[in-house]
mmCIF file of C-alpha atoms and ligand atoms in Angstrom:
data_model
loop_
_atom_site.group_PDB
_atom_site.id
_atom_site.type_symbol
_atom_site.label_atom_id
_atom_site.label_comp_id
_atom_site.label_asym_id
_atom_site.label_seq_id
_atom_site.Cartn_x
_atom_site.Cartn_y
_atom_site.Cartn_z
ATOM 1 C CA MET A 332 0.000 0.000 0.000
ATOM 2 C CA LYS A 333 1.345 3.398 -1.031
ATOM 3 C CA ILE A 334 1.523 5.858 1.840
ATOM 4 C CA ASP A 335 2.780 9.394 2.208
ATOM 5 C CA ARG A 336 4.790 9.399 5.447
ATOM 6 C CA ASP A 337 5.667 13.096 5.147
ATOM 7 C CA GLN A 338 1.983 13.994 4.995
ATOM 8 C CA PHE A 339 1.320 11.721 7.982
ATOM 9 C CA LEU A 340 4.070 13.402 10.012
ATOM 10 C CA GLU A 341 2.818 16.851 9.050
ATOM 11 C CA ASP A 342 -0.907 16.307 9.637
ATOM 12 C CA GLY A 343 -0.620 13.717 12.422
ATOM 13 C CA TYR A 344 -2.945 11.319 10.587
ATOM 14 C CA VAL A 345 -3.591 9.910 7.147
ATOM 15 C CA ILE A 346 -6.741 8.412 5.632
ATOM 16 C CA LEU A 347 -6.155 5.116 3.827
ATOM 17 C CA ARG A 348 -8.735 3.443 1.594
ATOM 18 C CA GLU A 349 -9.504 -0.295 1.574
ATOM 19 C CA VAL A 350 -7.011 -1.208 4.269
ATOM 20 C CA ILE A 351 -9.159 -4.280 4.810
ATOM 21 C CA PRO A 352 -9.294 -5.991 1.419
ATOM 22 C CA PRO A 353 -12.981 -5.944 0.331
ATOM 23 C CA ASP A 354 -13.036 -9.727 -0.042
ATOM 24 C CA ARG A 355 -12.021 -10.105 3.618
ATOM 25 C CA LEU A 356 -14.596 -7.729 5.096
ATOM 26 C CA GLU A 357 -17.508 -10.158 5.568
ATOM 27 C CA GLU A 358 -15.320 -12.785 7.190
ATOM 28 C CA LEU A 359 -13.905 -10.165 9.540
ATOM 29 C CA ARG A 360 -17.338 -8.841 10.503
ATOM 30 C CA ARG A 361 -18.401 -12.383 11.370
ATOM 31 C CA ALA A 362 -15.305 -13.021 13.492
ATOM 32 C CA TYR A 363 -15.705 -9.781 15.431
ATOM 33 C CA GLU A 364 -19.456 -10.242 15.910
ATOM 34 C CA LEU A 365 -18.799 -13.654 17.401
ATOM 35 C CA LEU A 366 -16.327 -12.055 19.802
ATOM 36 C CA VAL A 367 -18.949 -9.450 20.703
ATOM 37 C CA GLU A 368 -21.448 -12.230 21.498
ATOM 38 C CA ARG A 369 -18.873 -14.023 23.647
ATOM 39 C CA GLN A 370 -17.892 -10.829 25.458
ATOM 40 C CA LYS A 371 -21.576 -10.059 26.132
ATOM 41 C CA VAL A 372 -21.827 -13.362 28.002
ATOM 42 C CA ILE A 373 -18.811 -12.343 30.111
ATOM 43 C CA TRP A 374 -20.232 -8.870 30.821
ATOM 44 C CA ALA A 375 -23.576 -10.348 31.846
ATOM 45 C CA ARG A 376 -21.802 -12.742 34.211
ATOM 46 C CA GLU A 377 -19.619 -9.990 35.693
ATOM 47 C CA ARG A 378 -22.388 -7.404 36.132
ATOM 48 C CA GLY A 379 -22.609 -5.525 39.433
ATOM 49 C CA PRO A 380 -25.568 -5.802 41.820
ATOM 50 C CA ASP A 381 -27.128 -2.575 40.502
ATOM 51 C CA ASP A 382 -26.423 -3.267 36.826
ATOM 52 C CA PRO A 383 -29.004 -4.306 34.216
ATOM 53 C CA PRO A 384 -28.831 -7.960 33.054
ATOM 54 C CA GLY A 385 -26.313 -7.191 30.273
ATOM 55 C CA GLY A 386 -23.887 -5.395 32.581
ATOM 56 C CA GLN A 387 -21.407 -3.157 30.732
ATOM 57 C CA TRP A 388 -22.913 -3.940 27.364
ATOM 58 C CA GLU A 389 -25.994 -2.003 28.484
ATOM 59 C CA THR A 390 -24.400 0.686 30.665
ATOM 60 C CA ASN A 391 -21.272 1.680 28.776
ATOM 61 C CA ALA A 392 -21.381 4.612 26.339
ATOM 62 C CA GLN A 393 -18.814 2.781 24.238
ATOM 63 C CA PRO A 394 -18.619 -0.949 24.992
ATOM 64 C CA ARG A 395 -15.141 -2.035 24.048
ATOM 65 C CA LEU A 396 -13.607 -5.454 23.472
ATOM 66 C CA MET A 397 -9.987 -5.840 24.609
ATOM 67 C CA LEU A 398 -8.671 -8.765 22.610
ATOM 68 C CA GLY A 399 -5.493 -9.048 24.684
ATOM 69 C CA GLY A 400 -7.603 -10.251 27.605
ATOM 70 C CA MET A 401 -9.888 -12.543 25.562
ATOM 71 C CA ALA A 402 -7.535 -15.479 24.977
ATOM 72 C CA ASP A 403 -10.292 -18.008 25.773
ATOM 73 C CA GLU A 404 -12.600 -16.483 23.154
ATOM 74 C CA ILE A 405 -10.061 -16.537 20.332
ATOM 75 C CA ASP A 406 -10.278 -19.783 18.368
ATOM 76 C CA ALA A 407 -10.452 -20.972 14.777
ATOM 77 C CA GLN A 408 -13.756 -19.120 14.268
ATOM 78 C CA THR A 409 -12.503 -15.770 15.582
ATOM 79 C CA ALA A 410 -8.791 -15.896 14.693
ATOM 80 C CA ALA A 411 -9.374 -13.507 11.758
ATOM 81 C CA ALA A 412 -10.018 -10.737 14.302
ATOM 82 C CA VAL A 413 -6.398 -11.036 15.446
ATOM 83 C CA GLU A 414 -4.897 -11.882 12.049
ATOM 84 C CA ILE A 415 -6.081 -8.613 10.468
ATOM 85 C CA TRP A 416 -3.659 -6.763 12.757
ATOM 86 C CA LEU A 417 -0.780 -8.585 11.056
ATOM 87 C CA HIS A 418 -1.901 -7.736 7.528
ATOM 88 C CA GLU A 419 0.657 -5.847 5.443
ATOM 89 C CA ASN A 420 -1.831 -2.956 5.103
ATOM 90 C CA VAL A 421 -1.921 -2.574 8.889
ATOM 91 C CA GLN A 422 1.317 -3.907 10.400
ATOM 92 C CA GLY A 423 3.511 -3.155 7.385
ATOM 93 C CA VAL A 424 2.045 0.336 7.032
ATOM 94 C CA SER A 425 2.505 0.935 10.782
ATOM 95 C CA SER A 426 6.199 0.046 10.484
ATOM 96 C CA GLN A 427 6.566 2.463 7.570
ATOM 97 C CA LEU A 428 4.751 5.249 9.396
ATOM 98 C CA LEU A 429 6.840 4.773 12.536
ATOM 99 C CA GLY A 430 10.021 4.440 10.475
ATOM 100 C CA VAL A 431 10.923 1.125 12.119
ATOM 101 C CA GLU A 432 11.549 -2.343 10.787
ATOM 102 C CA ASP A 433 9.042 -4.311 12.790
ATOM 103 C CA ALA A 434 6.254 -2.451 14.597
ATOM 104 C CA GLY A 435 4.488 -4.664 17.120
ATOM 105 C CA VAL A 436 0.804 -4.496 17.963
ATOM 106 C CA THR A 437 0.257 -2.989 21.435
ATOM 107 C CA GLU A 438 -3.520 -3.025 21.731
ATOM 108 C CA MET A 439 -6.196 -4.853 19.778
ATOM 109 C CA MET A 440 -9.677 -3.564 20.551
ATOM 110 C CA LEU A 441 -13.136 -3.123 19.078
ATOM 111 C CA MET A 442 -15.248 -0.042 19.789
ATOM 112 C CA CYS A 443 -18.983 -0.773 19.713
ATOM 113 C CA SER A 444 -22.058 1.420 19.631
ATOM 114 C CA PRO A 445 -23.999 1.531 22.935
ATOM 115 C CA VAL A 446 -27.453 -0.065 23.216
ATOM 116 C CA ARG A 447 -29.035 3.371 23.722
ATOM 117 C CA ASP A 448 -28.078 6.950 22.880
ATOM 118 C CA HIS A 449 -25.557 8.727 25.123
ATOM 119 C CA GLU A 450 -25.765 12.096 23.412
ATOM 120 C CA THR A 451 -23.534 14.214 25.628
ATOM 121 C CA GLY A 452 -23.327 12.705 29.076
ATOM 122 C CA GLY A 453 -21.708 9.459 28.095
ATOM 123 C CA HIS A 454 -18.354 10.609 26.925
ATOM 124 C CA ARG A 455 -15.855 13.408 27.063
ATOM 125 C CA GLY A 456 -15.276 15.793 24.185
ATOM 126 C CA TRP A 457 -12.117 16.776 22.359
ATOM 127 C CA HIS A 458 -8.957 15.364 23.894
ATOM 128 C CA ARG A 459 -5.419 14.208 23.422
ATOM 129 C CA ASP A 460 -5.075 10.540 24.377
ATOM 130 C CA PHE A 461 -3.027 10.921 27.544
ATOM 131 C CA TYR A 462 -2.982 12.485 31.004
ATOM 132 C CA PRO A 463 0.297 14.332 31.713
ATOM 133 C CA PRO A 464 0.666 13.267 35.398
ATOM 134 C CA HIS A 465 0.728 9.629 34.266
ATOM 135 C CA ALA A 466 2.885 10.159 31.200
ATOM 136 C CA ALA A 467 4.650 13.446 30.399
ATOM 137 C CA PRO A 468 3.808 17.050 29.501
ATOM 138 C CA LEU A 469 2.758 17.466 25.869
ATOM 139 C CA GLN A 470 6.113 19.025 24.981
ATOM 140 C CA GLY A 471 7.839 15.786 25.972
ATOM 141 C CA TYR A 472 5.919 14.105 23.150
ATOM 142 C CA THR A 473 6.139 16.862 20.559
ATOM 143 C CA ASP A 474 9.906 17.335 21.005
ATOM 144 C CA ASP A 475 10.459 13.581 20.704
ATOM 145 C CA ILE A 476 8.257 13.352 17.595
ATOM 146 C CA LEU A 477 10.046 16.252 15.897
ATOM 147 C CA GLU A 478 13.453 14.770 16.755
ATOM 148 C CA ASN A 479 12.803 11.054 16.219
ATOM 149 C CA GLY A 480 9.333 10.519 14.772
ATOM 150 C CA PRO A 481 6.408 9.052 16.714
ATOM 151 C CA ARG A 482 6.813 6.052 19.046
ATOM 152 C CA TYR A 483 3.248 4.928 18.661
ATOM 153 C CA VAL A 484 0.646 4.930 15.923
ATOM 154 C CA GLN A 485 -3.032 4.490 16.773
ATOM 155 C CA TRP A 486 -5.608 3.120 14.350
ATOM 156 C CA ASN A 487 -9.343 3.294 13.709
ATOM 157 C CA LEU A 488 -10.419 0.655 11.214
ATOM 158 C CA PRO A 489 -14.200 0.522 10.851
ATOM 159 C CA LEU A 490 -16.085 -2.616 9.834
ATOM 160 C CA TYR A 491 -19.073 -0.420 8.893
ATOM 161 C CA ASP A 492 -19.021 3.130 7.483
ATOM 162 C CA ASP A 493 -17.920 5.441 10.279
ATOM 163 C CA SER A 494 -17.706 9.248 10.483
ATOM 164 C CA VAL A 495 -17.530 9.489 14.281
ATOM 165 C CA LEU A 496 -13.928 10.700 14.508
ATOM 166 C CA TRP A 497 -12.907 14.331 14.142
ATOM 167 C CA VAL A 498 -9.310 15.548 14.207
ATOM 168 C CA VAL A 499 -7.390 18.845 14.199
ATOM 169 C CA PRO A 500 -4.687 18.424 11.532
ATOM 170 C CA GLY A 501 -1.195 19.250 12.791
ATOM 171 C CA SER A 502 -2.203 19.442 16.464
ATOM 172 C CA HIS A 503 0.058 16.494 17.391
ATOM 173 C CA ASN A 504 3.115 18.711 17.009
ATOM 174 C CA ARG A 505 2.144 21.733 19.063
ATOM 175 C CA PHE A 506 0.359 23.097 22.141
ATOM 176 C CA ASN A 507 -3.315 24.071 22.089
ATOM 177 C CA THR A 508 -3.832 27.523 20.576
ATOM 178 C CA ALA A 509 -5.541 30.250 22.617
ATOM 179 C CA GLU A 510 -8.485 29.965 20.217
ATOM 180 C CA GLU A 511 -8.727 26.203 20.844
ATOM 181 C CA ASN A 512 -8.573 26.649 24.608
ATOM 182 C CA GLU A 513 -11.354 29.208 24.434
ATOM 183 C CA ALA A 514 -13.519 26.898 22.308
ATOM 184 C CA LEU A 515 -12.760 23.870 24.513
ATOM 185 C CA ASN A 516 -13.610 25.767 27.684
ATOM 186 C CA ALA A 517 -16.868 26.988 26.149
ATOM 187 C CA ASP A 518 -17.996 23.564 24.855
ATOM 188 C CA PRO A 519 -15.634 20.623 24.342
ATOM 189 C CA ARG A 520 -18.263 18.773 22.280
ATOM 190 C CA ARG A 521 -18.359 21.010 19.229
ATOM 191 C CA PRO A 522 -16.093 21.054 16.181
ATOM 192 C CA LEU A 523 -12.915 23.039 16.883
ATOM 193 C CA PRO A 524 -11.703 25.711 14.470
ATOM 194 C CA GLY A 525 -9.933 23.994 11.558
ATOM 195 C CA ALA A 526 -11.165 20.553 12.567
ATOM 196 C CA ILE A 527 -11.910 17.848 10.031
ATOM 197 C CA GLN A 528 -14.473 15.074 10.198
ATOM 198 C CA VAL A 529 -12.891 11.777 9.161
ATOM 199 C CA HIS A 530 -15.236 9.962 6.780
ATOM 200 C CA LEU A 531 -14.322 6.307 6.530
ATOM 201 C CA ASN A 532 -16.047 3.639 4.488
ATOM 202 C CA ALA A 533 -16.140 0.125 5.850
ATOM 203 C CA GLY A 534 -12.606 -1.243 5.539
ATOM 204 C CA ASP A 535 -10.868 2.150 5.330
ATOM 205 C CA GLY A 536 -8.436 3.092 8.066
ATOM 206 C CA VAL A 537 -6.980 6.117 9.793
ATOM 207 C CA PRO A 538 -3.646 5.805 11.573
ATOM 208 C CA TYR A 539 -2.863 8.831 13.771
ATOM 209 C CA ILE A 540 -0.170 10.109 16.116
ATOM 210 C CA LEU A 541 -1.134 9.924 19.747
ATOM 211 C CA PRO A 542 -1.095 13.528 20.979
ATOM 212 C CA LEU A 543 -3.393 14.575 18.095
ATOM 213 C CA LEU A 544 -6.454 16.533 19.275
ATOM 214 C CA HIS A 545 -9.436 14.363 18.389
ATOM 215 C CA TRP A 546 -13.088 13.826 19.242
ATOM 216 C CA GLY A 547 -15.505 10.911 19.078
ATOM 217 C CA SER A 548 -18.502 12.952 18.022
ATOM 218 C CA ARG A 549 -21.358 10.589 18.770
ATOM 219 C CA TYR A 550 -22.198 7.822 21.195
ATOM 220 C CA ASN A 551 -25.594 6.739 19.971
ATOM 221 C CA ALA A 552 -27.107 3.389 19.154
ATOM 222 C CA GLN A 553 -26.412 3.498 15.415
ATOM 223 C CA MET A 554 -24.436 0.349 14.563
ATOM 224 C CA ARG A 555 -20.715 0.857 15.100
ATOM 225 C CA ARG A 556 -17.996 -1.776 15.067
ATOM 226 C CA THR A 557 -14.626 -0.099 14.704
ATOM 227 C CA ILE A 558 -11.330 -1.872 15.214
ATOM 228 C CA HIS A 559 -9.099 0.290 17.392
ATOM 229 C CA GLY A 560 -5.582 -0.105 18.731
ATOM 230 C CA GLY A 561 -2.014 0.633 17.826
ATOM 231 C CA PHE A 562 1.576 -0.247 17.106
ATOM 232 C CA SER A 563 4.893 0.509 18.723
ATOM 233 C CA GLU A 564 8.244 -1.130 19.369
ATOM 234 C CA PHE A 565 7.151 -1.427 23.025
ATOM 235 C CA SER A 566 4.502 -4.033 23.729
ATOM 236 C CA HIS A 567 3.261 -6.530 26.290
ATOM 237 C CA TYR A 568 1.098 -9.613 25.762
ATOM 238 C CA GLU A 569 -0.757 -10.807 28.817
ATOM 239 C CA ASP A 570 -1.871 -14.177 27.438
ATOM 240 C CA LEU A 571 -0.845 -15.717 24.112
ATOM 241 C CA SER A 572 -2.432 -19.115 24.761
ATOM 242 C CA TYR A 573 -4.608 -18.603 21.650
ATOM 243 C CA LEU A 574 -1.627 -18.618 19.278
ATOM 244 C CA GLU A 575 -2.267 -22.237 18.246
ATOM 245 C CA HIS A 576 -5.348 -20.980 16.372
ATOM 246 C CA LEU A 577 -3.351 -18.543 14.222
ATOM 247 C CA SER A 578 -1.374 -19.236 11.059
ATOM 248 C CA PRO A 579 2.230 -20.395 11.537
ATOM 249 C CA ALA A 580 3.461 -17.018 10.231
ATOM 250 C CA ALA A 581 1.286 -15.121 12.726
ATOM 251 C CA GLN A 582 2.464 -17.348 15.564
ATOM 252 C CA ALA A 583 6.085 -16.616 14.660
ATOM 253 C CA THR A 584 5.372 -12.882 14.546
ATOM 254 C CA PHE A 585 3.776 -12.837 17.999
ATOM 255 C CA ARG A 586 6.624 -14.934 19.426
ATOM 256 C CA ARG A 587 9.140 -12.477 17.983
ATOM 257 C CA TRP A 588 7.268 -9.514 19.474
ATOM 258 C CA ASN A 589 6.924 -11.285 22.792
ATOM 259 C CA GLY A 590 10.689 -11.873 22.856
ATOM 260 C CA ARG A 591 11.262 -8.184 22.215
ATOM 261 C CA SER A 592 8.812 -7.362 25.000
ATOM 262 C CA ASP A 593 10.954 -9.415 27.419
ATOM 263 C CA GLN A 594 13.994 -7.445 26.268
ATOM 264 C CA THR A 595 12.205 -4.149 26.833
ATOM 265 C CA PHE A 596 11.317 -5.260 30.344
ATOM 266 C CA ALA A 597 14.977 -6.169 31.016
ATOM 267 C CA GLN A 598 16.179 -2.835 29.634
ATOM 268 C CA ILE A 599 13.752 -0.866 31.807
ATOM 269 C CA GLU A 600 14.903 -2.833 34.830
ATOM 270 C CA ALA A 601 18.532 -2.148 33.874
ATOM 271 C CA ALA A 602 17.806 1.588 33.584
ATOM 272 C CA LEU A 603 16.154 1.662 37.009
ATOM 273 C CA ARG A 604 18.980 -0.376 38.560
ATOM 274 C CA ALA A 605 21.566 1.994 37.100
ATOM 275 C CA VAL A 606 19.767 4.896 38.785
ATOM 276 C CA ILE A 607 19.729 3.047 42.122
ATOM 277 C CA GLY A 608 23.460 2.390 41.661
ATOM 278 C CA LYS A 609 24.136 6.066 40.750
ATOM 279 C CA ASP A 610 25.571 4.774 37.477
ATOM 280 C CA GLY A 611 25.015 7.564 34.952
ATOM 281 C CA ALA A 612 26.810 5.798 32.099
ATOM 282 C CA GLY A 613 24.837 2.635 32.803
ATOM 283 C CA TYR A 614 21.589 4.608 32.733
ATOM 284 C CA LEU A 615 22.382 6.160 29.341
ATOM 285 C CA ALA A 616 23.420 2.760 27.987
ATOM 286 C CA ALA A 617 20.117 1.233 29.130
ATOM 287 C CA LEU A 618 18.180 4.058 27.406
ATOM 288 C CA GLU A 619 20.163 3.452 24.231
ATOM 289 C CA GLY A 620 19.253 -0.229 24.442
ATOM 290 C CA LEU A 621 15.605 0.694 24.916
ATOM 291 C CA HIS A 622 15.418 2.833 21.783
ATOM 292 C CA PRO A 623 18.637 2.841 19.791
ATOM 293 C CA GLY A 624 19.558 6.037 18.004
ATOM 294 C CA ARG A 625 17.073 8.377 19.697
ATOM 295 C CA GLY A 626 18.435 11.791 20.560
ATOM 296 C CA GLU A 627 18.367 13.993 23.660
ATOM 297 C CA LYS A 628 14.613 14.643 23.432
ATOM 298 C CA GLY A 629 13.909 10.929 23.168
ATOM 299 C CA ARG A 630 16.036 10.224 26.233
ATOM 300 C CA LEU A 631 14.256 13.007 28.102
ATOM 301 C CA LEU A 632 10.776 11.664 27.323
ATOM 302 C CA SER A 633 11.857 8.188 28.444
ATOM 303 C CA THR A 634 13.325 9.667 31.627
ATOM 304 C CA ILE A 635 10.021 11.381 32.442
ATOM 305 C CA PHE A 636 8.154 8.108 31.769
ATOM 306 C CA LEU A 637 10.616 6.225 33.971
ATOM 307 C CA SER A 638 10.107 8.733 36.805
ATOM 308 C CA LYS A 639 6.438 7.653 36.854
ATOM 309 C CA SER A 640 7.468 3.998 36.781
ATOM 310 C CA ALA A 641 9.815 4.637 39.717
ATOM 311 C CA LYS A 642 6.974 6.253 41.631
ATOM 312 C CA ARG A 643 4.737 3.256 40.975
ATOM 313 C CA VAL A 644 7.384 0.729 41.927
ATOM 314 C CA HIS A 645 7.786 2.688 45.150
ATOM 315 C CA GLN A 646 4.024 2.742 45.743
ATOM 316 C CA LEU A 647 3.722 -0.989 45.080
ATOM 317 C CA LYS A 648 6.528 -1.784 47.526
ATOM 318 C CA SER A 649 4.999 0.384 50.255
ATOM 319 C CA PRO A 650 3.345 -1.433 53.202
ATOM 320 C CA HIS A 651 0.578 1.189 52.872
ATOM 321 C CA PHE A 652 -0.241 0.439 49.226
ATOM 322 C CA ASP A 653 -3.744 -0.792 50.147
ATOM 323 C CA ARG A 654 -4.537 2.600 51.668
ATOM 324 C CA LEU A 655 -3.913 4.477 48.419
ATOM 325 C CA PRO A 656 -7.012 5.671 46.557
ATOM 326 C CA ALA A 657 -8.374 2.914 44.290
ATOM 327 C CA LEU A 658 -7.588 4.991 41.205
ATOM 328 C CA GLU A 659 -3.918 5.339 42.226
ATOM 329 C CA GLN A 660 -3.714 1.615 42.913
ATOM 330 C CA GLY A 661 -5.152 0.923 39.487
ATOM 331 C CA TRP A 662 -2.593 3.145 37.780
ATOM 332 C CA ALA A 663 0.272 1.585 39.736
ATOM 333 C CA THR A 664 -0.645 -1.951 38.686
ATOM 334 C CA HIS A 665 -1.558 -1.042 35.101
ATOM 335 C CA ILE A 666 0.907 -2.306 32.468
ATOM 336 C CA HIS A 667 1.358 0.281 29.705
ATOM 337 C CA PRO A 668 4.421 -0.508 27.620
ATOM 338 C CA ILE A 669 4.467 2.611 25.439
ATOM 339 C CA THR A 670 5.017 4.713 28.577
ATOM 340 C CA LEU A 671 7.414 2.081 29.955
ATOM 341 C CA HIS A 672 5.125 1.043 32.841
ATOM 342 C CA TRP A 673 5.189 -2.581 33.870
ATOM 343 C CA GLY A 674 3.120 -2.699 37.065
ATOM 344 C CA ARG A 675 3.684 -5.495 39.541
ATOM 345 C CA PRO A 676 6.087 -7.576 37.451
ATOM 346 C CA MET A 677 8.522 -4.637 37.519
ATOM 347 C CA ALA A 678 7.940 -3.854 41.213
ATOM 348 C CA ASP A 679 8.608 -7.521 42.002
ATOM 349 C CA ARG A 680 12.157 -7.077 40.701
ATOM 350 C CA PHE A 681 13.064 -4.658 43.526
ATOM 351 C CA THR A 682 13.333 -4.775 47.309
ATOM 352 C CA PRO A 683 11.598 -2.086 49.388
ATOM 353 C CA GLU A 684 15.010 -0.541 50.137
ATOM 354 C CA GLU A 685 15.883 -0.396 46.440
ATOM 355 C CA SER A 686 12.530 1.164 45.668
ATOM 356 C CA ASP A 687 13.187 3.866 48.291
ATOM 357 C CA ALA A 688 16.532 4.700 46.667
ATOM 358 C CA LEU A 689 14.956 4.626 43.198
ATOM 359 C CA TRP A 690 12.214 7.055 44.103
ATOM 360 C CA ALA A 691 14.573 9.332 46.053
ATOM 361 C CA ARG A 692 16.607 9.846 42.861
ATOM 362 C CA PHE A 693 13.702 10.131 40.383
ATOM 363 C CA LYS A 694 12.005 12.688 42.636
ATOM 364 C CA TYR A 695 14.421 15.168 41.018
ATOM 365 C CA VAL A 696 12.528 14.648 37.739
ATOM 366 C CA ASP A 697 9.107 14.478 39.338
ATOM 367 C CA ASP A 698 9.609 17.780 41.201
ATOM 368 C CA LEU A 699 10.613 19.545 37.993
ATOM 369 C CA VAL A 700 7.489 18.537 36.028
ATOM 370 C CA GLN A 701 5.098 20.046 38.553
ATOM 371 C CA ALA A 702 4.216 23.463 39.908
ATOM 372 C CA GLU A 703 3.238 24.741 43.365
ATOM 373 C CA GLU A 704 -0.278 25.537 42.149
ATOM 374 C CA GLU A 705 -2.896 23.442 40.403
ATOM 375 C CA GLN A 706 -2.653 23.361 36.615
ATOM 376 C CA TRP A 707 -5.437 22.942 34.105
ATOM 377 C CA THR A 708 -5.447 22.936 30.336
ATOM 378 C CA PRO A 709 -8.508 21.668 28.449
ATOM 379 C CA GLY A 710 -8.217 18.928 25.857
ATOM 380 C CA PHE A 711 -6.429 16.280 27.908
ATOM 381 C CA GLN A 712 -7.608 13.252 29.827
ATOM 382 C CA GLY A 713 -8.065 13.667 33.575
ATOM 383 C CA GLU A 714 -8.563 16.430 36.111
ATOM 384 C CA ALA A 715 -6.677 19.505 37.325
ATOM 385 C CA THR A 716 -3.299 18.600 38.811
ATOM 386 C CA ARG A 717 -0.042 20.189 39.898
ATOM 387 C CA TYR A 718 1.743 18.481 36.989
ATOM 388 C CA TYR A 719 2.372 20.594 33.912
ATOM 389 C CA PHE A 720 0.074 19.761 31.016
ATOM 390 C CA GLU A 721 2.108 21.266 28.210
ATOM 391 C CA GLU A 722 5.562 22.596 29.026
ATOM 392 C CA VAL A 723 8.634 20.636 29.990
ATOM 393 C CA PRO A 724 10.681 23.130 32.068
ATOM 394 C CA GLU A 725 13.926 24.180 30.431
ATOM 395 C CA ALA A 726 15.768 23.104 33.614
ATOM 396 C CA LEU A 727 14.877 19.445 33.086
ATOM 397 C CA ARG A 728 17.624 17.701 31.149
ATOM 398 C CA VAL A 729 18.882 14.141 31.189
ATOM 399 C CA GLU A 730 22.437 15.247 31.989
ATOM 400 C CA GLY A 731 21.149 17.279 34.957
ATOM 401 C CA PHE A 732 19.268 14.209 36.208
ATOM 402 C CA VAL A 733 22.365 12.047 35.868
ATOM 403 C CA ALA A 734 24.482 14.722 37.603
ATOM 404 C CA SER A 735 21.975 14.773 40.463
ATOM 405 C CA PHE A 736 22.936 11.197 41.397
ATOM 406 C CA GLY A 737 26.135 12.557 43.008
ATOM 407 C CA ASP A 738 28.556 9.850 44.043
HETATM 408 FE FE1 LIG B 1769 -9.100 9.227 22.289
#
């Protein structure tokens, strides 16, 4: 498939026609619908005491399948739902767009229409797909993208015609404008100035760069089945027991990605250990292993991500972990490879004493990405916080962090 990477990097997205070959569409719809039916059984079984009989299927504004956690539901009849992610038009194009040899799938999901209309209440408006306190200020991303290209490409791939998504071209590379902030504060559920509605026919796809300002414009009961997920060199697979149902080539691909995932885990651990050991050269070497050839801005973004990982390792090793707010606990245990977070498996690699030393050093970074007063910028996930939404302070540099280790 012919793609224009320069246009993608400039606009932050690109619309591609017939990503799903037309002769594969019916088969794919059937596979995904079967997964929906199987997931509905699970949601009904797991419903809360106050939920309707269908549980999440009935209550959620956007019921979403997470294929990574559905190993038992993936079999010969539904394998096509996974295999499409490995198609040249999806995986090969993702590698081209990221400028890497072998992009690995990080999330495989399906966004579904809700059973009833959720006109405004059900979902947030325009946003960038991250929350700075859990990841990094926007500038961390934009500087890294301008220096090295994006680390992650997200996809919408509808099985039925879909014009839900709106985007602001070029917004992945810059802060919100004053005009955008004004519009977002007035009503985050209306088209922003310069925004474009993405019209996709069944089988078309739109890959986009994560910090892009975008909006899912409707959450009503009109039939929607849109494949959603992304690619990166950082991935994690919670359960690959379904591999036997895939083609030999697909099995080999997932095994290769899973091997790389183990390496990523080891490199993150090595980076954290170097910090505990006050080993600046070791830290830089571990970052180089994590993403070879990235420049200063890439190392800085990874360092900010790792400061959050250090905080979570420290939280998980604390005897008071159970007293943290449920939301904090959830974030600490969440595994999110593209921001280098590995939850409990990573915390398990360290003693409480090591985690104290780790957090004591990374606090240097954490202190620099927050202010004394609460911050708020519209168009992000999450609430007001002391962490900066957009700017990375000039004072924060990898060499300064390394120098702060002392000896
Ligand atoms: Fe989003």
